[in-house]
mmCIF file of C-alpha atoms in Angstrom:
data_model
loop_
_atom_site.group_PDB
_atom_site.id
_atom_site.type_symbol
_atom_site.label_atom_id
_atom_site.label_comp_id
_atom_site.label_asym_id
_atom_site.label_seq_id
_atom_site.Cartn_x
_atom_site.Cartn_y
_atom_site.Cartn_z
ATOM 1 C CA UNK T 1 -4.054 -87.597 52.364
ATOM 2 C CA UNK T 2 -2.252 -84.866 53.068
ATOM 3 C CA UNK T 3 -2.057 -81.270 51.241
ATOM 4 C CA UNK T 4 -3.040 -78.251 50.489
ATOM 5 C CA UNK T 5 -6.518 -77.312 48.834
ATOM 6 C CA UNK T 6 -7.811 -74.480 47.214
ATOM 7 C CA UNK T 7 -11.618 -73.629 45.914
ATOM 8 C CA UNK T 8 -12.951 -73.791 43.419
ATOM 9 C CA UNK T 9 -10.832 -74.190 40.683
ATOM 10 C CA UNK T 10 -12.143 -71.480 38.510
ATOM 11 C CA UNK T 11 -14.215 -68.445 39.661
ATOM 12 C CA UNK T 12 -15.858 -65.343 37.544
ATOM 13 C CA UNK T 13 -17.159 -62.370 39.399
ATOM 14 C CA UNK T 14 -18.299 -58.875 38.241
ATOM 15 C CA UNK T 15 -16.278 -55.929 38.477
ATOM 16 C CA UNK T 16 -16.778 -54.197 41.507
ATOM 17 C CA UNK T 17 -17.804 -57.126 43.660
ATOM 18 C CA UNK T 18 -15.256 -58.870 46.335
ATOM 19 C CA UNK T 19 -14.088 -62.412 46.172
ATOM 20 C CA UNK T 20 -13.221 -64.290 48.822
ATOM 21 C CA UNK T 21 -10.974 -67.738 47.403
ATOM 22 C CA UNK T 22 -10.372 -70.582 49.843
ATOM 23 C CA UNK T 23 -7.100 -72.425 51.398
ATOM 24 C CA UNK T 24 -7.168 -75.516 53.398
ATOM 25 C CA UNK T 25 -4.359 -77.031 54.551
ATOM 26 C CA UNK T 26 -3.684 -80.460 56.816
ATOM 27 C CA UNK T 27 -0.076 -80.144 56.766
ATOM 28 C CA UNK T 28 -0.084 -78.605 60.081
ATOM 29 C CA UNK T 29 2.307 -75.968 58.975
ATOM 30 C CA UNK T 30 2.506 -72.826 60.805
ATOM 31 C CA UNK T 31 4.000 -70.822 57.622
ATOM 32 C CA UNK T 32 1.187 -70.177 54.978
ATOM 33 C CA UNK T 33 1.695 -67.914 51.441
ATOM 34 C CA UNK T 34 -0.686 -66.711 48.899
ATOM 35 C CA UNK T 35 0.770 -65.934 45.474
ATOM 36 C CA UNK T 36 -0.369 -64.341 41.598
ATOM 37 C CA UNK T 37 0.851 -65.484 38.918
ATOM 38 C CA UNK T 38 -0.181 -63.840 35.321
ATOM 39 C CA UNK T 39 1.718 -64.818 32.090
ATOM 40 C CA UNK T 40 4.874 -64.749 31.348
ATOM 41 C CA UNK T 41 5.367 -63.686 34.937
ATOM 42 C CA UNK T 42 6.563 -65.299 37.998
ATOM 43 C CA UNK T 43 4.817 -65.889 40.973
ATOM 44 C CA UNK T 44 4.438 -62.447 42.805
ATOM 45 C CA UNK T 45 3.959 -62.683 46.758
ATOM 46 C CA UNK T 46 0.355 -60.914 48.039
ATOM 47 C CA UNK T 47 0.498 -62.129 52.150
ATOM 48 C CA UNK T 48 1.995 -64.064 54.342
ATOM 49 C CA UNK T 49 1.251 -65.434 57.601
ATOM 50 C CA UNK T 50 3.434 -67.383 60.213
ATOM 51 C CA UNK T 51 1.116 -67.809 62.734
ATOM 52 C CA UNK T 52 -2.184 -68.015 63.877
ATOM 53 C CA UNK T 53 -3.909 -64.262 63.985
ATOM 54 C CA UNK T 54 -0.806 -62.756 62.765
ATOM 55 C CA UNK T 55 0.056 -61.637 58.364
ATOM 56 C CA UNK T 56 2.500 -59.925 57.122
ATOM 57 C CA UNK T 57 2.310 -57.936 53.272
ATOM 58 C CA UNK T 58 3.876 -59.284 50.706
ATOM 59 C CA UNK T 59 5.204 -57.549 47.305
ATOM 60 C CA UNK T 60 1.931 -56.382 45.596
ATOM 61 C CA UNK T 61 -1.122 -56.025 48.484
ATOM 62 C CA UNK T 62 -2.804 -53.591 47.568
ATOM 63 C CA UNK T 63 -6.097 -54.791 47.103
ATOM 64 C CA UNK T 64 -6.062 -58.243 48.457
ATOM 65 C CA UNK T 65 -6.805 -58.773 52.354
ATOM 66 C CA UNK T 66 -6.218 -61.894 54.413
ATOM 67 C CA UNK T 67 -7.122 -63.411 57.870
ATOM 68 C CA UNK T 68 -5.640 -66.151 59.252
ATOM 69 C CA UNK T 69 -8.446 -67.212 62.216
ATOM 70 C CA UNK T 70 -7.174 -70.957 61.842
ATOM 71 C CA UNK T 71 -4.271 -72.576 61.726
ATOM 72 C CA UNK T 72 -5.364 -74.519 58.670
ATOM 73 C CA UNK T 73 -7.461 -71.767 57.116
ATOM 74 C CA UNK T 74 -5.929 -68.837 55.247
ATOM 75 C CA UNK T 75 -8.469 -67.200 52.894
ATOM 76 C CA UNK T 76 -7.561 -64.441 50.324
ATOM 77 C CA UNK T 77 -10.134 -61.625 49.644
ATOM 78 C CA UNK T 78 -10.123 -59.764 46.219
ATOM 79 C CA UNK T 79 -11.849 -56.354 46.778
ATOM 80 C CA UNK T 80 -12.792 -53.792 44.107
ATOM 81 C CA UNK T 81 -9.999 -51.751 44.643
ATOM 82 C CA UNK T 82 -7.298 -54.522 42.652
ATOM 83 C CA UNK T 83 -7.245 -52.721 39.424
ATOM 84 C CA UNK T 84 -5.960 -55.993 37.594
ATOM 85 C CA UNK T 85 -7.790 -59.204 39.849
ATOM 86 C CA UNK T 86 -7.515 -61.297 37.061
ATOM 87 C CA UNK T 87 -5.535 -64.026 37.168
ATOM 88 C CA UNK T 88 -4.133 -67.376 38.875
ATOM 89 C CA UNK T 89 -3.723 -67.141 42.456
ATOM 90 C CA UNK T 90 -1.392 -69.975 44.345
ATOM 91 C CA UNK T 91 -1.343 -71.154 47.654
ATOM 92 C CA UNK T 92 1.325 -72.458 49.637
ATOM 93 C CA UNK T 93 2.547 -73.256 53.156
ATOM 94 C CA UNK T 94 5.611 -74.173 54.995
ATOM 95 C CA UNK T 95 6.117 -76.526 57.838
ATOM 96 C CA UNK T 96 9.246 -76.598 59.843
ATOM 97 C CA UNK T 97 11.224 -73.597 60.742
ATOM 98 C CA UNK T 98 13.903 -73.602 59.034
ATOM 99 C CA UNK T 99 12.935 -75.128 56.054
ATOM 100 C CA UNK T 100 12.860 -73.488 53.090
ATOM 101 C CA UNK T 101 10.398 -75.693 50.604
ATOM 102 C CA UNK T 102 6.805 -74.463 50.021
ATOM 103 C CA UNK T 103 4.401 -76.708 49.148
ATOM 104 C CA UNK T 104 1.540 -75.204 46.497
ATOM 105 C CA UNK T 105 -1.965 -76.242 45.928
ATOM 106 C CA UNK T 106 -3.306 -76.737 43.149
ATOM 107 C CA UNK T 107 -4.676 -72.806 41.938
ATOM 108 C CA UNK T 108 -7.638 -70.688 41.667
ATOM 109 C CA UNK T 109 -8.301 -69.186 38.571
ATOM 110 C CA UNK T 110 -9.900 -65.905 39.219
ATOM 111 C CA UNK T 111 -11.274 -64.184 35.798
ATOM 112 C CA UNK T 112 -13.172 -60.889 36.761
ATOM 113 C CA UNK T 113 -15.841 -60.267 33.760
ATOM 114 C CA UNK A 1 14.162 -54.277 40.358
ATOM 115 C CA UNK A 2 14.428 -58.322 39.543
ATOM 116 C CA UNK A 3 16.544 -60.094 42.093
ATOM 117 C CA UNK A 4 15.665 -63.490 40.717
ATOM 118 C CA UNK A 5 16.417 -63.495 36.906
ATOM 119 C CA UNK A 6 15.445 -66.886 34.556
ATOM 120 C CA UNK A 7 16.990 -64.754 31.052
ATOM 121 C CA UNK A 8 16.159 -67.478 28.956
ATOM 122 C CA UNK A 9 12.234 -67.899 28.386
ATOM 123 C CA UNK A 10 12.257 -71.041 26.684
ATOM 124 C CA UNK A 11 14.388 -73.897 25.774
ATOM 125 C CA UNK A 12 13.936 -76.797 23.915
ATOM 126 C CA UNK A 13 15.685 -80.548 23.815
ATOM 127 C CA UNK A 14 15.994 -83.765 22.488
ATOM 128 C CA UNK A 15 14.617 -86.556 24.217
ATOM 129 C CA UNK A 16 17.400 -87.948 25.862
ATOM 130 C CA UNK A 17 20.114 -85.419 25.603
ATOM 131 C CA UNK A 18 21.011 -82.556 28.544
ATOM 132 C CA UNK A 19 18.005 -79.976 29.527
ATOM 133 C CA UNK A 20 20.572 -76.981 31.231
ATOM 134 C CA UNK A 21 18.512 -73.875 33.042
ATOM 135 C CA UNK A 22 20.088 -71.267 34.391
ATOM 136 C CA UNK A 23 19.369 -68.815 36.748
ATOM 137 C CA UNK A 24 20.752 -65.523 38.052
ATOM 138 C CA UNK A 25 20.196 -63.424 41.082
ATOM 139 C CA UNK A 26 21.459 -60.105 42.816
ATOM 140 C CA UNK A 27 20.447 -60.005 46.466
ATOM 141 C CA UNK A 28 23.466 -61.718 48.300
ATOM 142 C CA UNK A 29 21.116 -62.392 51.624
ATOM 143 C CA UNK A 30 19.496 -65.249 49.600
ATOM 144 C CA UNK A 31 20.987 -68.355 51.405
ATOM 145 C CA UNK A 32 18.857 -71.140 49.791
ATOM 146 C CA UNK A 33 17.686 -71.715 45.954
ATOM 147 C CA UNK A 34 15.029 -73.965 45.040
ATOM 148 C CA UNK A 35 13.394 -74.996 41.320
ATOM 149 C CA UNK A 36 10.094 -75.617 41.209
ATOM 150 C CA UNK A 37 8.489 -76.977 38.015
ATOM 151 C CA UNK A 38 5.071 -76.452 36.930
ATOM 152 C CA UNK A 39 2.403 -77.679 34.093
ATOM 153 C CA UNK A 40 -0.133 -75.172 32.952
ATOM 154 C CA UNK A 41 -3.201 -74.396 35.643
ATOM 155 C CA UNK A 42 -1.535 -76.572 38.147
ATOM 156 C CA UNK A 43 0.333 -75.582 41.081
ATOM 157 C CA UNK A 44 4.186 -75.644 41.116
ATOM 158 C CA UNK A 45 5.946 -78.810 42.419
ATOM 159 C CA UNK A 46 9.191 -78.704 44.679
ATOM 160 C CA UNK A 47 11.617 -80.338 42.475
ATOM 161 C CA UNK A 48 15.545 -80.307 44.010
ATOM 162 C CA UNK A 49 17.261 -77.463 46.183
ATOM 163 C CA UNK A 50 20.288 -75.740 47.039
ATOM 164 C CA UNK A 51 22.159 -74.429 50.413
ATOM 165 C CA UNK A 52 24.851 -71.402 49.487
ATOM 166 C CA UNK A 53 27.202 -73.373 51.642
ATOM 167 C CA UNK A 54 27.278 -75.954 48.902
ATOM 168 C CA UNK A 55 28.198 -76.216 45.440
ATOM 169 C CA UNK A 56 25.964 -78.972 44.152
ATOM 170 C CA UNK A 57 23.414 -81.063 44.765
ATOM 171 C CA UNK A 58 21.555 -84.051 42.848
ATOM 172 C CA UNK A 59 18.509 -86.257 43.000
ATOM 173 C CA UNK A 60 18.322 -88.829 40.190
ATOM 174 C CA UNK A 61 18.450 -86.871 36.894
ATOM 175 C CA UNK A 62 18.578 -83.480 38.278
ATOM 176 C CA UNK A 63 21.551 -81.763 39.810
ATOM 177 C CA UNK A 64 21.857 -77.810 40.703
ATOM 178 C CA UNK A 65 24.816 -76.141 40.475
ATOM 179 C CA UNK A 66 25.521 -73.070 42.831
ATOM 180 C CA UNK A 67 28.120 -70.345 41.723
ATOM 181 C CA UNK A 68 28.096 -68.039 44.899
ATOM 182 C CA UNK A 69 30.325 -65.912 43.281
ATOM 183 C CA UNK A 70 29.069 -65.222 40.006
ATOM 184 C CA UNK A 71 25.266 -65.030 41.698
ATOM 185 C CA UNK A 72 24.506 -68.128 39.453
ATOM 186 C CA UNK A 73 22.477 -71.481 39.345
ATOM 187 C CA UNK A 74 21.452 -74.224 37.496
ATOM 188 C CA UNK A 75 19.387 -77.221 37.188
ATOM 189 C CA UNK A 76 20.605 -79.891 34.823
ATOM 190 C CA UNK A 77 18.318 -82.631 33.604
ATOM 191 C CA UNK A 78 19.911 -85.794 32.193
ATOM 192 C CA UNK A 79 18.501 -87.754 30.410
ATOM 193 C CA UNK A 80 15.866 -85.063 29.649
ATOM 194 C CA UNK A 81 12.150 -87.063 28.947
ATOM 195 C CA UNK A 82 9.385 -85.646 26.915
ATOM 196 C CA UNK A 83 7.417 -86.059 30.581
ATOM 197 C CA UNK A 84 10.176 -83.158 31.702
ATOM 198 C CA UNK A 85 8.321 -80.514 29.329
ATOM 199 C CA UNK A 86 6.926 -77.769 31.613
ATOM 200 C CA UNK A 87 7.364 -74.335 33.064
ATOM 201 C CA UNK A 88 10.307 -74.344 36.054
ATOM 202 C CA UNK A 89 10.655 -71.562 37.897
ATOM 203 C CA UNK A 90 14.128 -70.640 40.324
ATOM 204 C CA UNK A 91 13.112 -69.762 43.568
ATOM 205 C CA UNK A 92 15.934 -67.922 46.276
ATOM 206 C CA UNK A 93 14.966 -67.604 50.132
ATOM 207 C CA UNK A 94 15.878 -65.108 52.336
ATOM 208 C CA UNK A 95 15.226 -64.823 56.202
ATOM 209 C CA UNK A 96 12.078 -63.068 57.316
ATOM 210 C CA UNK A 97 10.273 -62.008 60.873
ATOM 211 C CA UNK A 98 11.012 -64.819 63.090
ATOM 212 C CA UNK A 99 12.516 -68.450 61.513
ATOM 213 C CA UNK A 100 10.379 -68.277 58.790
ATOM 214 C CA UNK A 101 11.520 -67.036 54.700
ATOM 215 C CA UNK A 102 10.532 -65.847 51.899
ATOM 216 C CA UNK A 103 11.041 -66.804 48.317
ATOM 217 C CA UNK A 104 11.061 -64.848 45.183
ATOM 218 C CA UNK A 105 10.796 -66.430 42.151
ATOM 219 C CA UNK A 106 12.177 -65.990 38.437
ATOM 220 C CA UNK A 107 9.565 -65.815 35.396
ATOM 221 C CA UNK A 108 10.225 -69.368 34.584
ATOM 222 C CA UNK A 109 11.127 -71.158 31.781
ATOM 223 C CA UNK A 110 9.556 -73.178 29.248
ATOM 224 C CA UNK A 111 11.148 -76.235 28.608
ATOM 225 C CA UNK A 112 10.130 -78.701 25.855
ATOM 226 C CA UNK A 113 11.349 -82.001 25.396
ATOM 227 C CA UNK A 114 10.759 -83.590 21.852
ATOM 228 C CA UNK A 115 10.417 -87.076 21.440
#
């Protein structure tokens, strides 16, 4: 099947400690997103990268780092220096230039004790 | 500074009568709206979609309506189903590095569908 994974589902780290969360996708889509979402809010774009070795900021960071080593691969790092890392973190990826859908997986809930 | 505005947090229906969510947005470089809908600790599902160079579009129960001019869209559900309830969020695109885009989404809103 193909789609878009994300590990594990929920996650609780310590203040002060980084957190790497996972996204797989077999879509072969170049275009992959990583989003927060907190309540009542929509979802707020962190990074974005179109290709291979190559992210671009998104809206809000600060805090967050990405790599993007593999065109599947396209984990999201949590370092101390978010002041609010708790919350639901999306990711998403794109396929053919041009078009405009996303497709999500399924979440990571990140709660930072 | 919103650009993507869903005014209305929640709305609530009858089984079987119209579910109407609107959606408003300021940046006129957005050239393609899309509603997503999403159940709680899930991730959001592509639902139906827009191009500004048309008015309307529908799939089954759910049509979008684009008014360019007034900055304004809006998904219409008919017959809404209590399977319908969720959170659905308005998405616009705009053009980024390359032939790639970016969408920014509203806050969402909660619709519930009573039986």
């Amino acid at each position: 099947d193909g789609g878009i994974t994300q590990s594990p589902k929920y996650l609780f780290r310590k203040e002060g400690q980084n957190v790497t969360l996972s996204c797989e996708q077999n879509l072969n889509h170049d275009a992959m997103y990583w989003y927060r979402q907190d309540p009542g809010q929509g979802l707020r774009l962190i990074y974005y990268s179109q290709i291979v070795n190559d992210f671009q900021k998104g809206d809000i960071a600060e805090g967050y780092s990405v790599s993007r080593e593999k065109k599947e691969s396209f984990p999201l790092t949590v370092t101390s220096a978010q002041k609010n890392p708790t919350a639901f973190y999306l990711c998403a990826s794109q396929g053919l230039a041009g078009v405009n859908e996303q497709f999500f997986g399924p979440g990571t809930r990140l709660t930072v004790l | 500074d919103q650009q993507v505005k869903q005014n209305s947090p929640s709305l609530s229906v009858q089984e079987g009568r119209i579910s109407i969510l609107n959606c408003d947005y300021t940046n006129s470089m957005f050239d393609y709206f899309l509603w997503y809908k999403k159940y709680p600790a899930e991730g959001p599902t592509f639902l139906i979609s827009i191009s500004s160079i048309k008015d309307k579009n529908e799939d089954g129960r759910f049509t979008v309506f684009l008014n360019k001019s007034a900055k304004h869209l809006s998904l219409h559900i008919v017959p809404s189903q209590p399977g319908d309830s969720a959170v659905y969020f308005c998405a616009a695109s705009a053009r980024v590095r390359g032939s790639n885009y970016k969408l920014t989404f509203g806050k969402g809103t909660l619709l519930t569908v009573n039986p």
